[in-house]
Coordinates of C-alpha atoms in Angstrom, one line a residue:
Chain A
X1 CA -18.2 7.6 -5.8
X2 CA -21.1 6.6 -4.0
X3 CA -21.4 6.9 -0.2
X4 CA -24.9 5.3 1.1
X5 CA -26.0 7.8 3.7
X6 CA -25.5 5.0 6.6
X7 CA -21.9 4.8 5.5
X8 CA -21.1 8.3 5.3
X9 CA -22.8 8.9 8.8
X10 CA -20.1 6.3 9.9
X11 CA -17.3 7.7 8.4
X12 CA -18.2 10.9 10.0
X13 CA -18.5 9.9 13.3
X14 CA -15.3 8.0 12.9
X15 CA -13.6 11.3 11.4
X16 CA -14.6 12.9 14.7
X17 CA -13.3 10.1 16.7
X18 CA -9.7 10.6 14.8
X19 CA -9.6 14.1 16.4
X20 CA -7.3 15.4 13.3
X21 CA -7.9 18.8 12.1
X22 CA -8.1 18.6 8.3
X23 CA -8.6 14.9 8.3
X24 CA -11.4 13.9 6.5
X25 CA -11.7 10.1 6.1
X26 CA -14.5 10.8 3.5
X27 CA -11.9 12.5 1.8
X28 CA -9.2 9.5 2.0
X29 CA -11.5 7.4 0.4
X30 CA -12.4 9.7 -2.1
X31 CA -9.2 10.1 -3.1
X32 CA -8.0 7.1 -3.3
X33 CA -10.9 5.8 -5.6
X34 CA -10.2 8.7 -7.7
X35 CA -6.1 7.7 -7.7
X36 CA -7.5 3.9 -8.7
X37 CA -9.7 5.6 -11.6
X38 CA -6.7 7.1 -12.7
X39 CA -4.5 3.7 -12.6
X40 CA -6.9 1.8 -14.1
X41 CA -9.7 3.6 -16.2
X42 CA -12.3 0.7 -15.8
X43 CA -11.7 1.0 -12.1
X44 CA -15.6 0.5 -10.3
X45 CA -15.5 0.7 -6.9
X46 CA -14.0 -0.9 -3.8
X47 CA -14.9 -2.7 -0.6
X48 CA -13.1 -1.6 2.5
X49 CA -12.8 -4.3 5.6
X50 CA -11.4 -3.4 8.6
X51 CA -11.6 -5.0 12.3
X52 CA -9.9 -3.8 15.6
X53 CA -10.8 -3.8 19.2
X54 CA -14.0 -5.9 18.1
X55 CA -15.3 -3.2 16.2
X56 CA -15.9 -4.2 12.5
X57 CA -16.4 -1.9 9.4
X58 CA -17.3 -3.6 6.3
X59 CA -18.7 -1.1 3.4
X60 CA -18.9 -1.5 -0.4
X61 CA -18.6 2.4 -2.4
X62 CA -18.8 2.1 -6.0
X63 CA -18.6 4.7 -8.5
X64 CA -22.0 6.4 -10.2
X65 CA -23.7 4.1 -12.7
X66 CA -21.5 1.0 -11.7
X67 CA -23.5 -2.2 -11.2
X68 CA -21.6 -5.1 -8.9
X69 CA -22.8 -7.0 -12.5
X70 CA -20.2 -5.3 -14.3
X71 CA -17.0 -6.9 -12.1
X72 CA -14.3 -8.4 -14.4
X73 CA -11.5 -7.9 -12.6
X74 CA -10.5 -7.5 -8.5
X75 CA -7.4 -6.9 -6.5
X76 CA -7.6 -7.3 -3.1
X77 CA -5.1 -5.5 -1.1
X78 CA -4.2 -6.9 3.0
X79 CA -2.3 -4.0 4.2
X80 CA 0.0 -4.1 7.4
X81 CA -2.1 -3.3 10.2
X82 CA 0.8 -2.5 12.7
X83 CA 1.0 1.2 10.0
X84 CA -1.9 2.3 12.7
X85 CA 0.2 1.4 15.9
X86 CA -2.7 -1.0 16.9
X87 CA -1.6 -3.2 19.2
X88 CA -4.7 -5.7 18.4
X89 CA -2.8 -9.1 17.1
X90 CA -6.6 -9.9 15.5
X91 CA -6.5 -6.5 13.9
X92 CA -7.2 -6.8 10.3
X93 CA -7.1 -4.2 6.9
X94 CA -8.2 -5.2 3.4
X95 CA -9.3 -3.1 0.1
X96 CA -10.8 -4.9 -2.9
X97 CA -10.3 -2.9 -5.5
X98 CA -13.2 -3.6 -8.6
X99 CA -12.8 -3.3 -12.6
X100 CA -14.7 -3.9 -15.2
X101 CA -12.0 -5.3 -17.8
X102 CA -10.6 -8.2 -17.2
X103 CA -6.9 -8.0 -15.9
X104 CA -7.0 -4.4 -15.1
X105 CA -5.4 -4.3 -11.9
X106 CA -2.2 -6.9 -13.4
X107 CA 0.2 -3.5 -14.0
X108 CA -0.9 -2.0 -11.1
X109 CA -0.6 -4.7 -8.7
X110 CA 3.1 -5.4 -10.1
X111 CA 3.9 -2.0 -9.4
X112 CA 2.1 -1.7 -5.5
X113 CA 3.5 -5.6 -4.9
X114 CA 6.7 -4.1 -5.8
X115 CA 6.3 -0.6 -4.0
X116 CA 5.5 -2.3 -0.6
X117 CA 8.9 -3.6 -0.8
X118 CA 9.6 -5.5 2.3
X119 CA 6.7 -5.8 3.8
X120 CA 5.8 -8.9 4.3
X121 CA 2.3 -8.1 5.8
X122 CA 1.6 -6.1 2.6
X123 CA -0.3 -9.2 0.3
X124 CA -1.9 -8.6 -3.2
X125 CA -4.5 -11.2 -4.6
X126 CA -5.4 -10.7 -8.4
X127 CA -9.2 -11.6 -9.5
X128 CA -10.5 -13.7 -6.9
X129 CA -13.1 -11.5 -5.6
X130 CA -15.3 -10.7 -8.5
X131 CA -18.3 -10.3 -6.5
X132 CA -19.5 -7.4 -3.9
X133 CA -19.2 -8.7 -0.3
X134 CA -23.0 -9.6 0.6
X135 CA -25.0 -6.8 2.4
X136 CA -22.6 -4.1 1.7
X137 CA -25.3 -1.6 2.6
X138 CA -26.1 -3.4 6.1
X139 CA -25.7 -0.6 8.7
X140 CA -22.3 -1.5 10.1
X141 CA -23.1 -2.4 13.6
X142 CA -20.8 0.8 15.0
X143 CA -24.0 2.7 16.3
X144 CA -24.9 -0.4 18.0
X145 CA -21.0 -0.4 19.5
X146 CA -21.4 3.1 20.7
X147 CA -24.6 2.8 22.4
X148 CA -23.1 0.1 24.3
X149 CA -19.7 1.7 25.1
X150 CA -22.1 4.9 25.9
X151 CA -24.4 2.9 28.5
X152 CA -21.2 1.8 30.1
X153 CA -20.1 4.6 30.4
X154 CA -23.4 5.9 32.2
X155 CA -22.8 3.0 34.7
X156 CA -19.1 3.9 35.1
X157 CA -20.7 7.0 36.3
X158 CA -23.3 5.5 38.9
X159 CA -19.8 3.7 40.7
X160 CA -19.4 0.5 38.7
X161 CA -16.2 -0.6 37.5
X162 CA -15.8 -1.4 33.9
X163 CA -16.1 -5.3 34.9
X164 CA -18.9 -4.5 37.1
X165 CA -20.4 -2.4 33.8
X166 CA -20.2 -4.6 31.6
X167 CA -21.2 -7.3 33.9
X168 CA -24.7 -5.4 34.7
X169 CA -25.3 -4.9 31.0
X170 CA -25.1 -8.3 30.4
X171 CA -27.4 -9.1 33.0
X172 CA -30.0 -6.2 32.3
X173 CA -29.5 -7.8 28.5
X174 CA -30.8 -11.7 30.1
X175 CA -33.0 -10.2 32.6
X176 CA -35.0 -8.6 29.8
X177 CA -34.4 -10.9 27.5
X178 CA -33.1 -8.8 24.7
X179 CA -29.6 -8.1 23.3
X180 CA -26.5 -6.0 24.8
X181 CA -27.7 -2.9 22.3
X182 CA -31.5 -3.0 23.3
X183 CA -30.2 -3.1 27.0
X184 CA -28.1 0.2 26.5
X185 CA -30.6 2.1 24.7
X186 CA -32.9 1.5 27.8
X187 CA -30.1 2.3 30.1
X188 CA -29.8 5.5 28.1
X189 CA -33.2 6.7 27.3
X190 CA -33.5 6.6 31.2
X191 CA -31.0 9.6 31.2
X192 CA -34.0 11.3 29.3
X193 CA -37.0 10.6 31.3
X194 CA -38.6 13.8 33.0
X195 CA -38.1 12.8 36.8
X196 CA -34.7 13.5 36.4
X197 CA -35.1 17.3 35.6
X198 CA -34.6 19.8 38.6
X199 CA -32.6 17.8 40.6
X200 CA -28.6 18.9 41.4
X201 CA -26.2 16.7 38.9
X202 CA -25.2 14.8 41.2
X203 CA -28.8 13.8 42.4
X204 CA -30.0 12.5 39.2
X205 CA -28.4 9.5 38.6
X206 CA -28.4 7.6 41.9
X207 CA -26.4 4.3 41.7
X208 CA -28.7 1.8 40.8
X209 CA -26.6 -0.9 39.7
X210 CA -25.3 -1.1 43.6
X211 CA -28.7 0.3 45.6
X212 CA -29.6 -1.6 48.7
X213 CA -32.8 -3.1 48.2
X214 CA -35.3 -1.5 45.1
X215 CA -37.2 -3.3 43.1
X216 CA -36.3 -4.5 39.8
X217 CA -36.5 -1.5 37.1
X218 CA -35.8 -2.2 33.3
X219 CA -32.8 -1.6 34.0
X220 CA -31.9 -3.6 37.2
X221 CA -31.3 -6.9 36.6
X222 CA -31.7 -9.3 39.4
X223 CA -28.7 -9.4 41.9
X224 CA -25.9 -11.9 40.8
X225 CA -25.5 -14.4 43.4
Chain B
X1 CA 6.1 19.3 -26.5
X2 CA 8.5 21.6 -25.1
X3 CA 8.6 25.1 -24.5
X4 CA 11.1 27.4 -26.5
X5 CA 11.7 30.5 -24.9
X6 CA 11.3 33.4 -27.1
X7 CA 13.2 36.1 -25.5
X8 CA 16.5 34.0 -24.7
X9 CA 18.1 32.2 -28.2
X10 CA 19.8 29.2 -27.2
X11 CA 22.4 28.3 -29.1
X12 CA 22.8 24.4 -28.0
X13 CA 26.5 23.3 -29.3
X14 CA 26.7 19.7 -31.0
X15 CA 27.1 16.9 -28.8
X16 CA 30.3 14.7 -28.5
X17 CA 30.1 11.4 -28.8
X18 CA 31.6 11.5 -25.1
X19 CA 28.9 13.5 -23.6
X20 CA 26.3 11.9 -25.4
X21 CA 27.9 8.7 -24.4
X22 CA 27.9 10.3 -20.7
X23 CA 24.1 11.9 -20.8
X24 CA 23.1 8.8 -21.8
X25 CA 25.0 6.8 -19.3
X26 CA 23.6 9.4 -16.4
X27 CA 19.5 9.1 -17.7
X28 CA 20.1 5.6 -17.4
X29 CA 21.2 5.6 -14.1
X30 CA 18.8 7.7 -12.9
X31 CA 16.3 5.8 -14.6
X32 CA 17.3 2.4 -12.8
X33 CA 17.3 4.9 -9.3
X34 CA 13.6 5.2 -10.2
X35 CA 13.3 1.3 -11.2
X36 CA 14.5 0.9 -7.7
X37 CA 12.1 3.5 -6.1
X38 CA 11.5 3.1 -2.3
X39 CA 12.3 -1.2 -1.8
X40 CA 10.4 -1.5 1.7
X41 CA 9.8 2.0 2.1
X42 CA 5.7 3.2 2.1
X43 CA 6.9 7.0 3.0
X44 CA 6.4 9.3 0.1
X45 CA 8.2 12.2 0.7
X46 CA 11.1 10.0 0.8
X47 CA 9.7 8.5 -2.7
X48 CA 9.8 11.7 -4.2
X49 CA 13.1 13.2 -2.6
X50 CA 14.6 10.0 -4.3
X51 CA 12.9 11.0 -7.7
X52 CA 14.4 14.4 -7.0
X53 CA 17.5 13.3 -6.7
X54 CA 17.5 10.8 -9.7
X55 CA 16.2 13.8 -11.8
X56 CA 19.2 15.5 -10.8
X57 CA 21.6 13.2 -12.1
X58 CA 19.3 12.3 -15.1
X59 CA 19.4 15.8 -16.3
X60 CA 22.5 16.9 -17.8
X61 CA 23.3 20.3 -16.2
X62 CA 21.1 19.4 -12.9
X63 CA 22.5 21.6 -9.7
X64 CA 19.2 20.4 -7.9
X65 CA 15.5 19.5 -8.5
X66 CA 12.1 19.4 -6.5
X67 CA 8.8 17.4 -7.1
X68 CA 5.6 18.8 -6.8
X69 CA 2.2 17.0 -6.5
X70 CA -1.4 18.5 -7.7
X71 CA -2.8 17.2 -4.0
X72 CA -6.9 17.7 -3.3
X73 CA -8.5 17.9 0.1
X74 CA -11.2 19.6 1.6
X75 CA -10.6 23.0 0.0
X76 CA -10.0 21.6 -3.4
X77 CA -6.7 21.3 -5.4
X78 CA -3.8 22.4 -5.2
X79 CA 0.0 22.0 -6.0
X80 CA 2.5 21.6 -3.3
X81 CA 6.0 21.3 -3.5
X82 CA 6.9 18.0 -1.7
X83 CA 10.7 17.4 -2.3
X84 CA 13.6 18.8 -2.8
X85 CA 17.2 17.5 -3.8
X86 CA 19.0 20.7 -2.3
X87 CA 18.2 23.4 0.0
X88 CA 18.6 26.2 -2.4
X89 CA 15.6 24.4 -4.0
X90 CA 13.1 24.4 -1.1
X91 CA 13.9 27.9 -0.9
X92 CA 12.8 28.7 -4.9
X93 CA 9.8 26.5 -3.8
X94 CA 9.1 28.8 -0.9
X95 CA 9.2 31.8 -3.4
X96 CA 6.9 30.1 -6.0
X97 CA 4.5 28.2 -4.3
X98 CA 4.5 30.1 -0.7
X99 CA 5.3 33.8 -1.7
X100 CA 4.5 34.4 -5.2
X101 CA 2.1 31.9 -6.5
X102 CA 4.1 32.2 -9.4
X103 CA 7.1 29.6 -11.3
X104 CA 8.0 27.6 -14.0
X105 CA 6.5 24.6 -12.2
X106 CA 2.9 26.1 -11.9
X107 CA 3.3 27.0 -15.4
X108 CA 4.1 23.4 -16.6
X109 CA 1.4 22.0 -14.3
X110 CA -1.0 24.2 -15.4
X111 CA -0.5 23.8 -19.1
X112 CA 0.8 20.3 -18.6
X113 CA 3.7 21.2 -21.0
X114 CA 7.8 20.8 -20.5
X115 CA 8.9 25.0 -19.8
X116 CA 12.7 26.3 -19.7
X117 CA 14.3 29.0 -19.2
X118 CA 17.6 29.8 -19.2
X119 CA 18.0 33.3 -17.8
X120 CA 15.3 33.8 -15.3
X121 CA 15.9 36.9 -13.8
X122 CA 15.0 38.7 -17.1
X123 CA 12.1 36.2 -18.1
X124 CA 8.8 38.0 -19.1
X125 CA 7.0 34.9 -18.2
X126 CA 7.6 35.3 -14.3
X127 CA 8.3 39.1 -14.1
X128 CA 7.8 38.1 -9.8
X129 CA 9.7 34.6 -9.7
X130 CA 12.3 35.8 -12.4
X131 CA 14.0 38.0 -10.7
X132 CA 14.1 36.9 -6.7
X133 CA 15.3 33.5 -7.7
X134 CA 18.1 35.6 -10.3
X135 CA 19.1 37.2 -6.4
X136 CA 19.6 33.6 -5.0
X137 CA 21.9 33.0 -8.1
X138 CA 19.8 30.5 -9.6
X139 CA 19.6 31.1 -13.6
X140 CA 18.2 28.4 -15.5
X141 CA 14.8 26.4 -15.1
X142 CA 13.7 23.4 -16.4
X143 CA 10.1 21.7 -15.8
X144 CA 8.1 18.5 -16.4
X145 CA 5.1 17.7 -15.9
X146 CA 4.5 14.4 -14.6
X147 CA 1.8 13.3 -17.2
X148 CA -0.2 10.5 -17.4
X149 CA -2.7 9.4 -20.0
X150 CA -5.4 12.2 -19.4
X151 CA -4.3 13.5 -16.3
X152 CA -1.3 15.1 -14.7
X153 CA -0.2 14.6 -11.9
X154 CA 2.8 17.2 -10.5
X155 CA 5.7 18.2 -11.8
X156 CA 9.6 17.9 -11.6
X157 CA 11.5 20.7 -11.5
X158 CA 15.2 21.1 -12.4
X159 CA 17.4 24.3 -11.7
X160 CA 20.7 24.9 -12.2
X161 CA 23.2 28.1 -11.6
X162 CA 24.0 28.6 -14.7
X163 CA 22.9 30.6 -17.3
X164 CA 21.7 28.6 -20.3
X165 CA 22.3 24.9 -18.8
X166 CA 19.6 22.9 -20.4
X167 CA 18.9 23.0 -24.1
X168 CA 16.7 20.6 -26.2
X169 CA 19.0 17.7 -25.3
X170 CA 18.6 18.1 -21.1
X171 CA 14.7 18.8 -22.2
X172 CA 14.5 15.5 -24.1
X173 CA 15.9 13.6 -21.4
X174 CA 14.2 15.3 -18.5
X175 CA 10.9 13.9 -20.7
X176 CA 12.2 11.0 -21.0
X177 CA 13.0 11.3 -16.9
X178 CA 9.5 11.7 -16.8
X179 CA 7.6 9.7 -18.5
X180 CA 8.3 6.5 -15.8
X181 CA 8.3 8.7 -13.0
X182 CA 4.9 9.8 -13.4
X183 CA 3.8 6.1 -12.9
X184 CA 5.9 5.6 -10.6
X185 CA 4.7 8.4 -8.3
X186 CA 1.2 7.7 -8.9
X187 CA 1.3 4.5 -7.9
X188 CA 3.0 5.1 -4.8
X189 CA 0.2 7.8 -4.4
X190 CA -2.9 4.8 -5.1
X191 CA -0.5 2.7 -2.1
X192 CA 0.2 6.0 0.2
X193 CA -4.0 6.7 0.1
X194 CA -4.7 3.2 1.0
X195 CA -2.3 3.2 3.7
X196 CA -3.7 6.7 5.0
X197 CA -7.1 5.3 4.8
X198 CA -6.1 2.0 7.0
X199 CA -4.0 4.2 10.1
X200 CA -7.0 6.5 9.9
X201 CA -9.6 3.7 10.2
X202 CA -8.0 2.1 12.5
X203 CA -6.8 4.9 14.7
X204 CA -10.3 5.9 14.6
X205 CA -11.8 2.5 15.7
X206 CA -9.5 1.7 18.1
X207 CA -10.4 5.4 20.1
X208 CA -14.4 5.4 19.7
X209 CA -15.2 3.3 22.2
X210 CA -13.4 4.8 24.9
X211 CA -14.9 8.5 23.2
X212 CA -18.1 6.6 23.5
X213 CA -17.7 5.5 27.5
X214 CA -16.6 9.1 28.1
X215 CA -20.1 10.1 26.8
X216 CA -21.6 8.1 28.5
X217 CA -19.8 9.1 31.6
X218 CA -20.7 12.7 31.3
X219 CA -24.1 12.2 30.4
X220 CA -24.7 9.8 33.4
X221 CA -23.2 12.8 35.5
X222 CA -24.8 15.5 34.2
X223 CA -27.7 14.7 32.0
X224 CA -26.5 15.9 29.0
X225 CA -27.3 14.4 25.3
X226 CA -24.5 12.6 23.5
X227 CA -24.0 15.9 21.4
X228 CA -23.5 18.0 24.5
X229 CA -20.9 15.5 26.2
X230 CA -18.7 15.1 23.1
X231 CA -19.0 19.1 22.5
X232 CA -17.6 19.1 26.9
X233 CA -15.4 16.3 25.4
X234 CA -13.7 18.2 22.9
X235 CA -13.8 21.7 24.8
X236 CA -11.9 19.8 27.1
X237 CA -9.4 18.3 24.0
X238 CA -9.1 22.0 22.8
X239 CA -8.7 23.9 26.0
X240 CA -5.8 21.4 27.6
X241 CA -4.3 20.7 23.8
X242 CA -4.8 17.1 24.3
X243 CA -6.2 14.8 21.6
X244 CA -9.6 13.6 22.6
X245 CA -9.2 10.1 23.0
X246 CA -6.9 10.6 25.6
X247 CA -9.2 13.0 27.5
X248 CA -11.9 10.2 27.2
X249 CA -9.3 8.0 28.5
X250 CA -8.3 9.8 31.5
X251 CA -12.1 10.6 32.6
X252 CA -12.7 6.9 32.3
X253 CA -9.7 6.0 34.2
X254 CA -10.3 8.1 37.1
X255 CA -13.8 7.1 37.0
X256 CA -13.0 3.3 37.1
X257 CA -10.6 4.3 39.9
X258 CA -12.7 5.7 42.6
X259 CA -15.4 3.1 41.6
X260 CA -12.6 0.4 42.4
X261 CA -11.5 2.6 45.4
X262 CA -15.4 2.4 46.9
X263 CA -15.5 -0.9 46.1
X264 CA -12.3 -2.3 48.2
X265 CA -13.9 0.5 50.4
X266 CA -16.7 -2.0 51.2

């Protein structure tokens, strides 16, 4: 199966998010296209969509040699989201499953329809998506995400709330004219600059979102009236 | 297809019409167990203890049965016993897969063939196994693999206290046991690996950004990289036994707090 190295960076970082020694999420998804190959020999790949918290993850692996081209036959599966104990309502889980001859996945999604018993949630579609999802090698937008949640956490630190965080973000973001993720990187790479060195910890970051009268800096947006 | 032991003759006495009658009767009620596999269950262990059970009462003979799966993960594959029907059998898996690396079941999964024996303690093909699981008073052995097209994919395995309990008969039906329950278990293994991957994708995106505000947190306290405040991060998971999104939680909580705190302040 083929991981693009923007995906597998991804999956990593989400692995170490998990915290679960053993846990490889690489490995999951491994192992279950190699449990679909097994099912169904023309199996090709898969595209996995999942959203919670606002955080999206949309990525396409198919196997070596497989070309999108080659797509006869799909199953898309909607799995229960409530498995993960989310307690997003807007949470949502799908695979689509990709073969290349045509009603591959008919025995297979009897069986899985069948297996998932009584969950309603559970919902199998049979050959409607015989196409890749478009861009499935766009990076996924989680580094973005976690340079945001990073900067506020750096303003969390200078004595903002996480209202008053996000609030400054957004106003460091129109003040500059650029978007929430530009905002944090230059909220971050401040961390780095040299002036900082040699002071005590607690001397390096003063609290710029709230200080009494400075000048605007790139990252002090103007006061909100 | 199945193995004949060459030390122990088996002498298998004609069937009745009776038991055939009642073999018969008992494979197809184990087989419609394993038609009704699991309704509205995802879990499975519980899948296979079920298919442990049905092999049980499939198999004439049966005093208990296990299931074992060829699993891989990070260190590559291996078999693991994952059911059992009966206690005495978790112990026999203990002894073979645990202990001894050594069994019946390996031996069919290995060779993806059906193997019997009827008097283990004195079988030369597991001079180890053989004997310890004689002492528990277990005698007779039979396993399946659980065999798909080109791949297999565990095995069931049948015991019984008895000397000499299954001949050809109890072989043929165990394959035919088999046969169904392979797919069966397989499938629910393609279902079980998509579940996995959803609770761990969603597990995972539902704790990074608070991870991510921790980071941020530590680094706007003390300078560090990111790399340097999730390493502090997960000292801190590691040293307190605390998963790490709940460490990020609590610094950002008590973070938020005193900035709240100074705020009402002025």
């Amino acid at each position: 199966m083929d991981i693009s190295t923007a995906w597998a960076a991804d999956l990593a970082a989400l692995t170490e998010s998990l915290d679960e020694p053993g846990t490889d999420i690489s490995q999951t998804l491994r192992q279950l296209a190699a449990d679909t190959k097994t099912a169904v020999h023309s199996y090709l790949g898969l595209s996995a969509m999942f959203s919670v918290g606002g955080r999206r993850l949309e990525f396409t692996a198919l196997e070596e040699d497989a070309e999108p081209e080659e797509i006869r036959a799909s199953l898309r599966i909607s799995l229960p989201t409530n498995v993960s104990g989310t307690e997003d309502p807007a949470a949502t889980a799908s695979l689509i499953l990709f073969a290349a001859t045509p009603g591959a996945f008919l025995d297979l999604a009897t069986d899985l329809s069948w297996l998932a018993g009584s969950l309603d949630t559970a919902a199998f579609v049979l050959d409607e998506d015989l196409t890749v999802p478009p861009d499935p090698d766009t990076p996924s937008g989680l580094k973005a995400l976690s340079t945001v949640d990073q900067a506020i956490g750096v303003l969390i630190s200078q004595g903002n709330t996480l209202e008053q965080a996000h609030q400054h973000l957004d106003l460091l973001a129109a003040y500059t004219s650029v978007d929430r993720p530009t905002a944090a990187e230059t909220i971050l790479a401040e961390l780095d600059l040299p002036s900082t060195t040699g002071l005590r910890s607690d001397e390096r970051r003063p609290p710029r979102a709230h200080g009494p009268d400075r000048g605007p800096t790139p990252t002090q947006p103007p006061r909100d009236p | 297809m199945t193995e004949f032991d060459d030390e122990i003759t088996v002498v298998a006495p004609a069937l009745s019409f009776e038991q055939e009658r009642a073999d018969d009767l008992d494979l197809r009620a184990g087989l419609a167990g394993l038609a009704g596999l699991v309704p509205g269950s995802l879990d499975l262990q519980e899948l296979l203890t079920r298919v442990a059970s049905f092999a049980t009462r499939a198999i004439p003979g049966a005093d208990g049965a296990g299931v074992t799966l060829l699993r891989a993960d990070r260190e590559g594959t291996k078999i693991e016993a994952l059911a059992a029907s009966a206690p005495f059998v978790r112990d026999i898996d203990e002894i073979q897969y645990v202990v001894l690396n050594e069994g019946p079941c390996i031996t069919a999964t290995l060779d993806r063939r059906t193997v019997r024996s009827g008097s283990l303690g004195g079988d030369r093909q597991w001079p180890r196994f053989g004997p310890r699981v004689s002492r528990l008073g277990v005698h007779s052995a039979l396993s399946l693999p659980l065999l798909l097209p080109d791949q297999v994919v565990g095995a069931i395995n049948v015991y019984a206290h008895g000397k000499d309990v299954f001949d050809d008969h109890a072989a043929e039906l165990g394959e035919l046991f088999a046969a169904p329950a392979a797919v069966a278990v397989h499938n629910a293994q393609v279902l079980t690996q998509a579940l996995n991957l959803t609770i761990q994708l969603q597990t995972a995106l539902s704790s990074r950004p608070v991870i991510d505000q921790a980071i941020g947190l530590l680094r706007g306290r003390t300078g560090a990289t990111a790399e340097e405040a999730f390493a502090r991060l997960r000292a801190i998971s590691q040293h307190e036994n605390v998963k790490l999104a709940v460490v990020a939680q609590r610094i950002v909580d008590e973070a938020v707090r005193r900035a709240r705190a100074r705020s009402h302040q002025t």
